[in-house]
Tab-separated table of C-alpha atoms in Angstrom:
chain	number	residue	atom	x	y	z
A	428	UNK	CA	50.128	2.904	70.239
A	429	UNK	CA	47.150	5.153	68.281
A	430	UNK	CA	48.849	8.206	68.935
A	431	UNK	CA	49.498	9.292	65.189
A	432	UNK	CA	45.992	8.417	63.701
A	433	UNK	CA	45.376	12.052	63.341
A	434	UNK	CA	48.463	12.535	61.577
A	435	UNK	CA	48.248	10.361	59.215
A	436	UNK	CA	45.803	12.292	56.684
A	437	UNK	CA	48.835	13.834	55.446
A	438	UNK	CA	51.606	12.520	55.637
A	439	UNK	CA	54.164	14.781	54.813
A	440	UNK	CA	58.096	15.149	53.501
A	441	UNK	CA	60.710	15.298	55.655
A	442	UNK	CA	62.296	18.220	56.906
A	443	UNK	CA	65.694	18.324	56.136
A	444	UNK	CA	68.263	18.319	58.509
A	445	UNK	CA	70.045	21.070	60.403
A	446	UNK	CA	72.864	18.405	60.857
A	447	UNK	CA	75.529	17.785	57.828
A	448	UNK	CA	73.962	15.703	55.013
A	449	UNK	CA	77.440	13.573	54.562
A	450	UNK	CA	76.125	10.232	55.424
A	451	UNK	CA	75.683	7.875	52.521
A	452	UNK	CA	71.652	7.868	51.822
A	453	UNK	CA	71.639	4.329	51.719
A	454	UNK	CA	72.485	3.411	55.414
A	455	UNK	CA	68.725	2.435	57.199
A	456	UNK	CA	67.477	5.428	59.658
A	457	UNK	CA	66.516	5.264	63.044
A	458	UNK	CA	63.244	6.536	61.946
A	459	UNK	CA	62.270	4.001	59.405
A	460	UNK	CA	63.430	1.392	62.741
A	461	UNK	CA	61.011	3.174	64.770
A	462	UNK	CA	57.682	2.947	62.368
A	463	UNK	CA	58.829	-0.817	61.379
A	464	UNK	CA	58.635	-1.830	65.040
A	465	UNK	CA	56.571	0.054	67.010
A	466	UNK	CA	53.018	-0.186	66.423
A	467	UNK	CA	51.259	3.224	65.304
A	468	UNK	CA	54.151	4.920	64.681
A	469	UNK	CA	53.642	6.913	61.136
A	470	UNK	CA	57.173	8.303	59.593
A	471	UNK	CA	56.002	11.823	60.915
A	472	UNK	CA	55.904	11.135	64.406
A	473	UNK	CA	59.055	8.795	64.005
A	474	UNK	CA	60.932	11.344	62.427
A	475	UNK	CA	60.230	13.637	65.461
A	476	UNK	CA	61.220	11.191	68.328
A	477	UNK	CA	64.642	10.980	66.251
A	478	UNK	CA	64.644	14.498	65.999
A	479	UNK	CA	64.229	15.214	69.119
A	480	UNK	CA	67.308	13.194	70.086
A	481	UNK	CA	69.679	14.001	67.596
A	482	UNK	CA	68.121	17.327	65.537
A	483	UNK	CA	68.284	15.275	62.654
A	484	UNK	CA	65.502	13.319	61.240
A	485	UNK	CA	67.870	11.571	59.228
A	486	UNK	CA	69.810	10.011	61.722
A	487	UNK	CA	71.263	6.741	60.764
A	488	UNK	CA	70.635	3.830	62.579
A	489	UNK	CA	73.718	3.829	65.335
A	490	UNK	CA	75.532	1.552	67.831
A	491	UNK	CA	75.937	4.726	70.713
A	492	UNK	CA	74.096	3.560	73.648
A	493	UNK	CA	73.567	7.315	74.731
A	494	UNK	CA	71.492	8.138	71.427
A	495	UNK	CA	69.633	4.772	71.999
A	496	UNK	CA	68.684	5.983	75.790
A	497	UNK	CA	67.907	9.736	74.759
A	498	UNK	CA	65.676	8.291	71.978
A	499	UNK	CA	63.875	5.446	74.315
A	500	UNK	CA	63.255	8.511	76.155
A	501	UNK	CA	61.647	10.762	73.639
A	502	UNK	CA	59.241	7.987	72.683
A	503	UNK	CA	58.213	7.251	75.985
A	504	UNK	CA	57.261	10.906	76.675
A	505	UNK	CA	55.811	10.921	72.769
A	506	UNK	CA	53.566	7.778	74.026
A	507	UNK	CA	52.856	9.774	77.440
A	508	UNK	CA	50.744	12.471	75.585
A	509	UNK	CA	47.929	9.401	74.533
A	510	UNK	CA	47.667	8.693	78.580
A	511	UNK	CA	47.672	12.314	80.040
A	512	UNK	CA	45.568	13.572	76.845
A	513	UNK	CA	48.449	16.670	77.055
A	514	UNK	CA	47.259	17.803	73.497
A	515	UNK	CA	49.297	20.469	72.032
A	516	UNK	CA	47.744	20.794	68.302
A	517	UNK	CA	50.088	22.260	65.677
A	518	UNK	CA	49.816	23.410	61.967
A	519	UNK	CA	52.651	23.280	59.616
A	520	UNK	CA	52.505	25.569	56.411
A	521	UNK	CA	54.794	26.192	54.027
A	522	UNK	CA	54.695	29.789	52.593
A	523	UNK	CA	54.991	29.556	48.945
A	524	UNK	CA	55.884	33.348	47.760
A	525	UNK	CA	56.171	31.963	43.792
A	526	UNK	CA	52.779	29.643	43.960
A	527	UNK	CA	50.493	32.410	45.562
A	528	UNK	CA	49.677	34.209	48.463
A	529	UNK	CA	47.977	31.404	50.151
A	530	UNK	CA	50.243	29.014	52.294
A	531	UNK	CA	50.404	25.142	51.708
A	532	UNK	CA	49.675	22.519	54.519
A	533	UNK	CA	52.458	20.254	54.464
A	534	UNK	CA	51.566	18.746	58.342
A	535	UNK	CA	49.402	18.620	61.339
A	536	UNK	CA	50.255	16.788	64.516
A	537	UNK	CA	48.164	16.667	68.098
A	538	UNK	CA	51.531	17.612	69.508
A	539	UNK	CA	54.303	20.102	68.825
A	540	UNK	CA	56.254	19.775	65.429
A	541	UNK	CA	60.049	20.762	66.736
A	542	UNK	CA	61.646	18.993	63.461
A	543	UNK	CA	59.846	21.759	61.399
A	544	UNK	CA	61.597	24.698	63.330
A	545	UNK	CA	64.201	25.542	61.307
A	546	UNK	CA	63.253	24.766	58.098
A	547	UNK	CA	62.980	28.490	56.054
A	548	UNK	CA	59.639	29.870	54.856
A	549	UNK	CA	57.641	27.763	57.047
A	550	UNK	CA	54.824	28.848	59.544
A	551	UNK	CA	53.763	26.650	62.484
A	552	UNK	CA	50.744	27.311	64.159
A	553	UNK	CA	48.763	26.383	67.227
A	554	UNK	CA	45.455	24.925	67.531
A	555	UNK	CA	42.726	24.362	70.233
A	556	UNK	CA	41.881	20.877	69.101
A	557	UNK	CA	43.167	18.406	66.314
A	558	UNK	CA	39.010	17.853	65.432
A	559	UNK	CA	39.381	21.881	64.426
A	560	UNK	CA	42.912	21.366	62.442
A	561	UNK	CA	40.825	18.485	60.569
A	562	UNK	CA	38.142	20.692	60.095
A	563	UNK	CA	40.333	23.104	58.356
A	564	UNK	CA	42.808	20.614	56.593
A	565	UNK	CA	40.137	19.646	54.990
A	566	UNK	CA	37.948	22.239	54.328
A	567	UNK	CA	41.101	23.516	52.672
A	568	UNK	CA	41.502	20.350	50.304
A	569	UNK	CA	37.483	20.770	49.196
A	570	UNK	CA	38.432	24.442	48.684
A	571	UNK	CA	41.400	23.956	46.576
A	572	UNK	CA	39.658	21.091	44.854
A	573	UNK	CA	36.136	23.408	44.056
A	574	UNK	CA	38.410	25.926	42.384
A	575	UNK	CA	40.669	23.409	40.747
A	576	UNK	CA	36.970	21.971	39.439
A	577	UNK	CA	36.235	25.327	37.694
A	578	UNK	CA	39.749	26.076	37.143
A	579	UNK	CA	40.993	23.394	34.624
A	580	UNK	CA	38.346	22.995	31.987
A	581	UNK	CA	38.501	26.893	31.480
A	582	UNK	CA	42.200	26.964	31.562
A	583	UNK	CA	42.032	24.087	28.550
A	584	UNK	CA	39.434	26.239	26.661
A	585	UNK	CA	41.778	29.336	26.596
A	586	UNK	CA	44.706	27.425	26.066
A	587	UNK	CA	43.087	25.678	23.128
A	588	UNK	CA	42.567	29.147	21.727
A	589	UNK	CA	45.622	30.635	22.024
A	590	UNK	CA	47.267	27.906	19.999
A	591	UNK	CA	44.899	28.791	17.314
A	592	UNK	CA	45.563	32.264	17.118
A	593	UNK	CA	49.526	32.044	16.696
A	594	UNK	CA	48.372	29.430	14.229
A	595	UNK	CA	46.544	32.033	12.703
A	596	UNK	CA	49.384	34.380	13.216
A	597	UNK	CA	51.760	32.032	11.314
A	598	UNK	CA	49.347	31.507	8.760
A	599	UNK	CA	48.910	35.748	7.938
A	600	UNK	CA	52.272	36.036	8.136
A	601	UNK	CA	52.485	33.128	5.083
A	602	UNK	CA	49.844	35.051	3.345
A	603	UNK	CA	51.538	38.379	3.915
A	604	UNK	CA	54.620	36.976	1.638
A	605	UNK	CA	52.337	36.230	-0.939
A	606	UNK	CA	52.759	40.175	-1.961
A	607	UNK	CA	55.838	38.896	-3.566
A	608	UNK	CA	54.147	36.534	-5.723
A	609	UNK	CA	51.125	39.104	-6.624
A	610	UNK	CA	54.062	41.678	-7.650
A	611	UNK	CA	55.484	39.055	-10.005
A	612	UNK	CA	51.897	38.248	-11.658
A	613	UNK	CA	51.584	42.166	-12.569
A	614	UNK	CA	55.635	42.496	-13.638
A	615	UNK	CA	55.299	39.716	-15.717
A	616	UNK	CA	52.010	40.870	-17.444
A	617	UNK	CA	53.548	44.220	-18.034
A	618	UNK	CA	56.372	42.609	-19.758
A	619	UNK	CA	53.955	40.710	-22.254
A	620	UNK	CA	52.572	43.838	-23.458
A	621	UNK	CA	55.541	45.338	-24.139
A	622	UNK	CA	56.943	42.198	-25.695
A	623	UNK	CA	53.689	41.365	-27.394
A	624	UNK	CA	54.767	41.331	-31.084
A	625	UNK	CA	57.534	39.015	-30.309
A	626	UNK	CA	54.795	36.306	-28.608
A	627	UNK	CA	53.384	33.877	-30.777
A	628	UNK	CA	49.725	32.069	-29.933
A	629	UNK	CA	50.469	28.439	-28.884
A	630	UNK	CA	53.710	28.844	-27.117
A	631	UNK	CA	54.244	27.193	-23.740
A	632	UNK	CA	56.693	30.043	-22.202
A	633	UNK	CA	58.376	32.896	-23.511
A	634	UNK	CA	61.817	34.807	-22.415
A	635	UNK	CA	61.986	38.354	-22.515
A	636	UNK	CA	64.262	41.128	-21.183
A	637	UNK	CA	63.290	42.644	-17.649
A	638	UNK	CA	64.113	45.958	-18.710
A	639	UNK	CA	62.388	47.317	-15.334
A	640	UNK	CA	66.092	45.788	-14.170
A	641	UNK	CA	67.962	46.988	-16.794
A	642	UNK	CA	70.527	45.206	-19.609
A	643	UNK	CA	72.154	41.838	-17.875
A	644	UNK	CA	71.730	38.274	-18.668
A	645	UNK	CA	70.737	38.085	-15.312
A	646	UNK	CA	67.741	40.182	-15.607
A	647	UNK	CA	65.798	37.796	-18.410
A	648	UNK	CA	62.295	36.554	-17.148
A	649	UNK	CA	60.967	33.481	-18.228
A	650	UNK	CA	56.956	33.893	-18.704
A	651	UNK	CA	55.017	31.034	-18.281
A	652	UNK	CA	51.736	31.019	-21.296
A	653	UNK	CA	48.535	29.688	-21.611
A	654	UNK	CA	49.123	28.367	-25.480
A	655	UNK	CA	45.133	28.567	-26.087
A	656	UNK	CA	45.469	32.503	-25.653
A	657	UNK	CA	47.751	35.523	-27.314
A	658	UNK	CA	49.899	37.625	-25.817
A	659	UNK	CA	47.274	40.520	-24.421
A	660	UNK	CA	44.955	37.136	-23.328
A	661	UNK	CA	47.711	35.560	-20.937
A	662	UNK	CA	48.273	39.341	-19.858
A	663	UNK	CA	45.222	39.912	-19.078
A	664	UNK	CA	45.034	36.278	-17.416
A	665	UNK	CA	48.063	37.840	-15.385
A	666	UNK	CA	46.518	40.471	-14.294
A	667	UNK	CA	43.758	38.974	-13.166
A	668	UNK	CA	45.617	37.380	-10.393
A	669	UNK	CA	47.592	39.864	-9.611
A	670	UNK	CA	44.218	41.886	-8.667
A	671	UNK	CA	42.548	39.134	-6.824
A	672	UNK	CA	46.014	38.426	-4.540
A	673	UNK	CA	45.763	42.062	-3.843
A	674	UNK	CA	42.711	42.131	-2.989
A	675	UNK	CA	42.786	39.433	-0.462
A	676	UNK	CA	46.338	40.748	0.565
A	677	UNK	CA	44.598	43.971	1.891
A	678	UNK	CA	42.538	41.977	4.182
A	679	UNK	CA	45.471	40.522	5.726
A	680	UNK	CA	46.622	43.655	8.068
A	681	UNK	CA	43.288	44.137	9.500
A	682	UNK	CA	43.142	40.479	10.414
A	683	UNK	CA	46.654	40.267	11.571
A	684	UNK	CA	46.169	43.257	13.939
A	685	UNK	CA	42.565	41.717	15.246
A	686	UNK	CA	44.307	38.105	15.842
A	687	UNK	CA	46.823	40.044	17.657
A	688	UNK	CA	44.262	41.575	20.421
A	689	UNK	CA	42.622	38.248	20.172
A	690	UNK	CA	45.858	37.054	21.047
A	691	UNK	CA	46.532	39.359	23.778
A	692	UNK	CA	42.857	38.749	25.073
A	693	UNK	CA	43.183	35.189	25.746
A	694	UNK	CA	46.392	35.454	27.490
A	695	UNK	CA	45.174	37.992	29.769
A	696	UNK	CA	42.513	35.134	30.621
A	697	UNK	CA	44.735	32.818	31.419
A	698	UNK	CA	46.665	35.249	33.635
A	699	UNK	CA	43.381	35.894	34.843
A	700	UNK	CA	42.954	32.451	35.597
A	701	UNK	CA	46.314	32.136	37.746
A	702	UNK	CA	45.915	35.217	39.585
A	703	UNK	CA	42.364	33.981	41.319
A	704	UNK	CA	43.266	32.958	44.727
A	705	UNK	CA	39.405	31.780	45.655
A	706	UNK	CA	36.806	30.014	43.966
A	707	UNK	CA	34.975	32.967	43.691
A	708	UNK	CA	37.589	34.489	42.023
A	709	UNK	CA	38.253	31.820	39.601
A	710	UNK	CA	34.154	31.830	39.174
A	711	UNK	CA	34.263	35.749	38.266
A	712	UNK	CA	37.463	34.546	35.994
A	713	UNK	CA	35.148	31.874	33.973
A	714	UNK	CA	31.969	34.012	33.798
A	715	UNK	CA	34.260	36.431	32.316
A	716	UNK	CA	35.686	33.705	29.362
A	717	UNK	CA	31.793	33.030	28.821
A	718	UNK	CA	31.116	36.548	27.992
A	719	UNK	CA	33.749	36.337	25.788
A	720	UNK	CA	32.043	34.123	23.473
A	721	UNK	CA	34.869	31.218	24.383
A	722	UNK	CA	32.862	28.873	26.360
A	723	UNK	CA	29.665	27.916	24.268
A	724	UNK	CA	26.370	25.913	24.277
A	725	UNK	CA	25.179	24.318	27.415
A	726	UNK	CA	27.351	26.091	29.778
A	727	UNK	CA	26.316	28.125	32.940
A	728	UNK	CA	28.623	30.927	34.290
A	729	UNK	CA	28.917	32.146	37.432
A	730	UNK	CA	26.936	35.990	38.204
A	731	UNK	CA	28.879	38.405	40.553
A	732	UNK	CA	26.081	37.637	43.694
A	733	UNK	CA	26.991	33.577	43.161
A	734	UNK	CA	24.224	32.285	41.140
A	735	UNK	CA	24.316	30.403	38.018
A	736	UNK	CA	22.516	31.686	34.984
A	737	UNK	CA	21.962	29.571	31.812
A	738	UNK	CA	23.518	31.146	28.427
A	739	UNK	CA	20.628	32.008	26.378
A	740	UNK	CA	19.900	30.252	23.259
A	741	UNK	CA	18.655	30.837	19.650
A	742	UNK	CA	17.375	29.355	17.204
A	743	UNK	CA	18.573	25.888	16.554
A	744	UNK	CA	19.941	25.762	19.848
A	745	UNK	CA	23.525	27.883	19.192
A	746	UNK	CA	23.850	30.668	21.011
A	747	UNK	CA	21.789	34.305	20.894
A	748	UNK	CA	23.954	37.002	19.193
A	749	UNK	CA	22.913	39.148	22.065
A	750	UNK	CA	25.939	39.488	24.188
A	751	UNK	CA	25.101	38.445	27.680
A	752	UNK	CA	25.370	41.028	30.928
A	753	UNK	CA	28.768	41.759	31.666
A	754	UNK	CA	29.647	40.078	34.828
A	755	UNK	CA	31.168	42.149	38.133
A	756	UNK	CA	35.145	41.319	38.498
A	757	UNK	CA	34.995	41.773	42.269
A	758	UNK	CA	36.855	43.873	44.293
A	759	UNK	CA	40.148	45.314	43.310
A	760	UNK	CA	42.577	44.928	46.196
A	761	UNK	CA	43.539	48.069	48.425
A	762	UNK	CA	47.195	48.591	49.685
A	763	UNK	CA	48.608	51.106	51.700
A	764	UNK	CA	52.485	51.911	50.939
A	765	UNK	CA	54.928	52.892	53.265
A	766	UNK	CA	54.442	56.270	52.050
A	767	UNK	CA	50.721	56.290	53.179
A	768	UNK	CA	49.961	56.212	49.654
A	769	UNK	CA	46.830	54.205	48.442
A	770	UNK	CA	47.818	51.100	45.939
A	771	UNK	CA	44.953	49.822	44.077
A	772	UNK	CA	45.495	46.220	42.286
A	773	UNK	CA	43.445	44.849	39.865
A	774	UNK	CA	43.456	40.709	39.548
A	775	UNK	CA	41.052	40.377	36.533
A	776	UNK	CA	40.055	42.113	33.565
A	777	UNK	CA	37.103	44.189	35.048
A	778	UNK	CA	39.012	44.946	38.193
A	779	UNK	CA	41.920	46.444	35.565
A	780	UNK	CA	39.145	47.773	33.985
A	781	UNK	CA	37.828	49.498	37.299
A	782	UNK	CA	41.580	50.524	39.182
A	783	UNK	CA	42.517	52.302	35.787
A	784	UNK	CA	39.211	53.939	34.397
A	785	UNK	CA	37.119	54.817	37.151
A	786	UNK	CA	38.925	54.952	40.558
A	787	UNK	CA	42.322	56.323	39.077
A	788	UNK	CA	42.326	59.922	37.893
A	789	UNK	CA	44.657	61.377	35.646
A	790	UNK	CA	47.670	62.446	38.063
A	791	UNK	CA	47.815	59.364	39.106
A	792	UNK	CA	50.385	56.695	38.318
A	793	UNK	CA	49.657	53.337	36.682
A	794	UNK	CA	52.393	50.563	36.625
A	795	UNK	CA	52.247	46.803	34.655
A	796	UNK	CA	54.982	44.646	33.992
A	797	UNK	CA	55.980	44.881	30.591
A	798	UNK	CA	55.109	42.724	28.103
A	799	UNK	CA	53.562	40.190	29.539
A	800	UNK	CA	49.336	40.015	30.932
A	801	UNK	CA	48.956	40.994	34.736
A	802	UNK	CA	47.624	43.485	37.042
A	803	UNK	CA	47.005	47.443	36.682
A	804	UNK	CA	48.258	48.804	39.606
A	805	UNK	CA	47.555	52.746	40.431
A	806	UNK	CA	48.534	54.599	42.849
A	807	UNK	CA	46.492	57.953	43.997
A	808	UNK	CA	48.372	60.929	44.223
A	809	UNK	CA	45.781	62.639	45.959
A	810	UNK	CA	47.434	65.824	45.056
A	811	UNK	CA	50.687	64.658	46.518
A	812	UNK	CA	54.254	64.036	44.618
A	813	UNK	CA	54.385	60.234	44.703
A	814	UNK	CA	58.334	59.209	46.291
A	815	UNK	CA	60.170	56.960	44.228
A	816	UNK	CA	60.005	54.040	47.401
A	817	UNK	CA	56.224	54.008	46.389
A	818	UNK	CA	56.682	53.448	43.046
A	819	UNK	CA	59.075	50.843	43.578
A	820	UNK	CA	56.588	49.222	46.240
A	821	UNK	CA	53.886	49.636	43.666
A	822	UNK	CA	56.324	48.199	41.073
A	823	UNK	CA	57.182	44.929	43.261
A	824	UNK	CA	53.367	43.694	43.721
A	825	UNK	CA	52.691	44.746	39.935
A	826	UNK	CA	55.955	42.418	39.015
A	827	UNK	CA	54.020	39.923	41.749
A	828	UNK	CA	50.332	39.849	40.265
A	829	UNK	CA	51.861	39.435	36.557
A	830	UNK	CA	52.772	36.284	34.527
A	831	UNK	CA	56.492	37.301	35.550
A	832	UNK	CA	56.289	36.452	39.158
A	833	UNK	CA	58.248	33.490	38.584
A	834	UNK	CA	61.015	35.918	37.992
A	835	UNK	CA	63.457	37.446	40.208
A	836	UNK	CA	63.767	41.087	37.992
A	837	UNK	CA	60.780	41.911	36.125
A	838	UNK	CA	60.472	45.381	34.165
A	839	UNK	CA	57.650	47.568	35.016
A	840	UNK	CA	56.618	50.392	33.244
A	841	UNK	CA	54.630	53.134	35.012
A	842	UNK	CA	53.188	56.385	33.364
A	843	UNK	CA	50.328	59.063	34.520
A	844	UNK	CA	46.696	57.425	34.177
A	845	UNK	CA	46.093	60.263	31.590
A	846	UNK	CA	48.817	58.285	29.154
A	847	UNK	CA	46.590	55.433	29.025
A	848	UNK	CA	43.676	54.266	26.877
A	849	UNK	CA	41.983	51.478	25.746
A	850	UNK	CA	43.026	49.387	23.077
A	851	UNK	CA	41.218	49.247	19.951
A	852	UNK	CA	38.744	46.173	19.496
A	853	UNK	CA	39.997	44.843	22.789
A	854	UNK	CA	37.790	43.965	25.746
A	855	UNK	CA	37.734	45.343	29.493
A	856	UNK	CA	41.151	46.080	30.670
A	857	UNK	CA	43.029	45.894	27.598
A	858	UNK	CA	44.868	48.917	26.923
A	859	UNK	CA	47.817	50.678	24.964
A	860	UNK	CA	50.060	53.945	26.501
A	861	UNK	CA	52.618	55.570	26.594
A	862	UNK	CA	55.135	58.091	28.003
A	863	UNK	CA	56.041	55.605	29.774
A	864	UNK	CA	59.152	54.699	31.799
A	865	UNK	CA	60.655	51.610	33.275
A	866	UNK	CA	61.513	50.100	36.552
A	867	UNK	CA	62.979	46.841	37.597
A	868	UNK	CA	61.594	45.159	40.528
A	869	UNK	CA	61.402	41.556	42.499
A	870	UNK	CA	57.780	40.422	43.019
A	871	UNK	CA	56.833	40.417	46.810
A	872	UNK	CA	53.296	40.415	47.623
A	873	UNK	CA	51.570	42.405	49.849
């Protein structure tokens, strides 16, 4: 029998059953019988003869004549559709609200699919021909795979970097606690000169009374010398240090707080990154890393009309200083609420750029999940008071197109456009605010 040859390009799980689940998993099924003995029977096709006889695809192999008859019959009127061509194409998709708006094939048969009926958050469709289900299986796998192509490497790149800035961030903080150790350099140079008289050139160490502390034994510093110089030479020697730790210590701030927007930078990339549902998108994601200054040398990013460009070079080869053209971020997505209120999204860094700077105006409000990279989301007032079910709406699909999706109560924080600017040193989209207040909300897409 060739009926299944379609099928088998993907073979997929089983459903599970609608029946009770008691029977021990070892016992052999019916199904597993029917693909072992029947010639072009794949699992999928097995499992819906079974199905069809007992609405469970996990039907154990059984000694009641009746299920043996019903199930003779459902494969012989399986078979039937091969002779009388009765073709009734079907699509099987599982809607995956936590992996992204676009559903997952999970099975394609040239006849209907009952088994997958029941099974929750699952969408069966019809076809006109199993050629155009093929077509679109796997058009859908090259699709998938030409984003996954661009996806990965720049996914690596950014997560390479973001390891190196809460290195770095470890690293200030270490230096940051050096302050300790510069304040003891200039304490115990002040303590010298006060004690010089009492230090003699050619000791090792000397102990002396912290009077800074006051009178107890537990206030005594021991000073560590340099026996080839006096008492004013290992001061000054002190000193010395102390100014050069300080020195270096008031870099540290401005570097901590520039890692920190590097920091924040990169993650929004990556959440970048997993908010592209197309190629394109992912494309727009990775021309946007180049620009950066993250993906170097003999790289070509993608321009918003499609083309590739080559990154510029100087001398030696490295790189131009001259920061390339900005690339487009696409189109933000529109939404209309329940409300008739218009809900702009952004899903990349110029589109956040875009929804909050230049199509939102200041009475408008603008939500993002808290804390984490994601979406701007605005909603225009359009000279109306905004209901608190839009917000909420609003609030759901910013919690949805934010590194929180995953979670089932994510806190969103929404404030008037005009509370919102953009954060110092940091690139498109990257903003600080406030005046802000919080709402919790379950992501749902649109």
């Amino acid at each position: 029998m060739e009926l299944s040859a379609a099928e088998e390009a993907a073979e997929p799980a089983p459903p599970p059953s609608r029946k009770s689940r008691s029977r021990s998993s070892g016992q052999p099924k019916l199904w597993q019988l029917l693909t072992r003995n029947l010639l072009g029977f794949s699992p999928l096709l097995a499992r819906e003869a079974v199905y069809r006889t007992t609405d469970d695809t996990e039907t154990p192999i059984t000694q009641d004549k009746n299920v043996w008859e019903e199930l003779a019959w459902n494969v012989r009127e399986l078979a039937a559709l091969y002779d009388n061509h009765s073709w009734k194409p079907q699509i099987v998709e599982r809607l995956e609200q936590s992996a992204g708006s676009s559903p997952l094939f999970i099975a394609f048969a040239p006849y209907p699919l009952e088994q997958y009926a029941a099974m929750p958050d699952v969408r069966i469709r019809t076809s006109p021909s199993i050629n155009a289900i093929l077509d679109e299986y796997y058009a859908g796998a090259e699709w998938r795979d030409a984003m996954e192509s661009v996806r990965t490497p720049v996914k690596k790149v950014l997560q390479t970097q973001l390891e190196r800035c809460k290195r770095k961030a470890e690293l200030l903080q270490q230096e940051l606690a050096v302050s300790e150790e510069a304040n003891r350099y200039r304490l115990q140079a002040d303590l010298l000169l006060a004690y010089q008289h009492e230090v003699k050139q050619g000791q090792p160490s000397t102990v002396v009374q912290n009077f800074f502390e006051g009178q107890e034994a537990s206030s005594l510093v021991t000073i560590p010398l340099d026996p080839r110089y006096d008492a004013v030479g290992n001061a000054n020697r002190l000193y010395h240090k102390y100014h050069k730790l300080r020195r270096a210590l008031s870099l540290v701030p401005g570097q901590i707080e520039q890692n920190a927007t590097e920091l924040a930078t990169v993650e929004q990339f990556l959440a970048d990154l997993m908010l592209a549902d197309t190629p394109a998108e992912v494309g727009l994601v990775k021309a946007e890393v180049q620009t950066a200054g993250y993906i170097r040398g003999k790289k070509f990013g993608v321009s918003p009309a499609g083309t590739q460009k080559k990154a510029h070079k100087g001398k030696g080869g490295k790189p131009s200083k001259g920061k390339p053209i900005p690339p487009g971020g696409g189109v933000p997505l529109h939404v209309q609420s329940r409300d008739g209120f218009t809900i702009l999204i952004g899903k990349n860094s110029r589109q956040n750029e875009e929804v909050t700077f230049h199509q939102a105006t200041s009475n408008d409000i603008w939500l993002h999940a808290r804390g984490v990279p994601g979406s701007h989301v605005i909603i225009k007032a359009g000279g109306r008071d905004i209901p608190r079910s839009t917000i909420e709406q609003a609030a759901s699909l910013a919690a949805y197109y934010s590194q929180a999706r995953g979670s089932t109560n994510v806190p969103i924080d929404y404030t008037l456009q005009r509370h919102v600017r953009h954060m110092k040193g940091g690139g498109p989209g990257m903003v600080i605010y406030e005046r802000e207040r919080t709402i919790y909300a379950m992501p749902k897409n649109i």
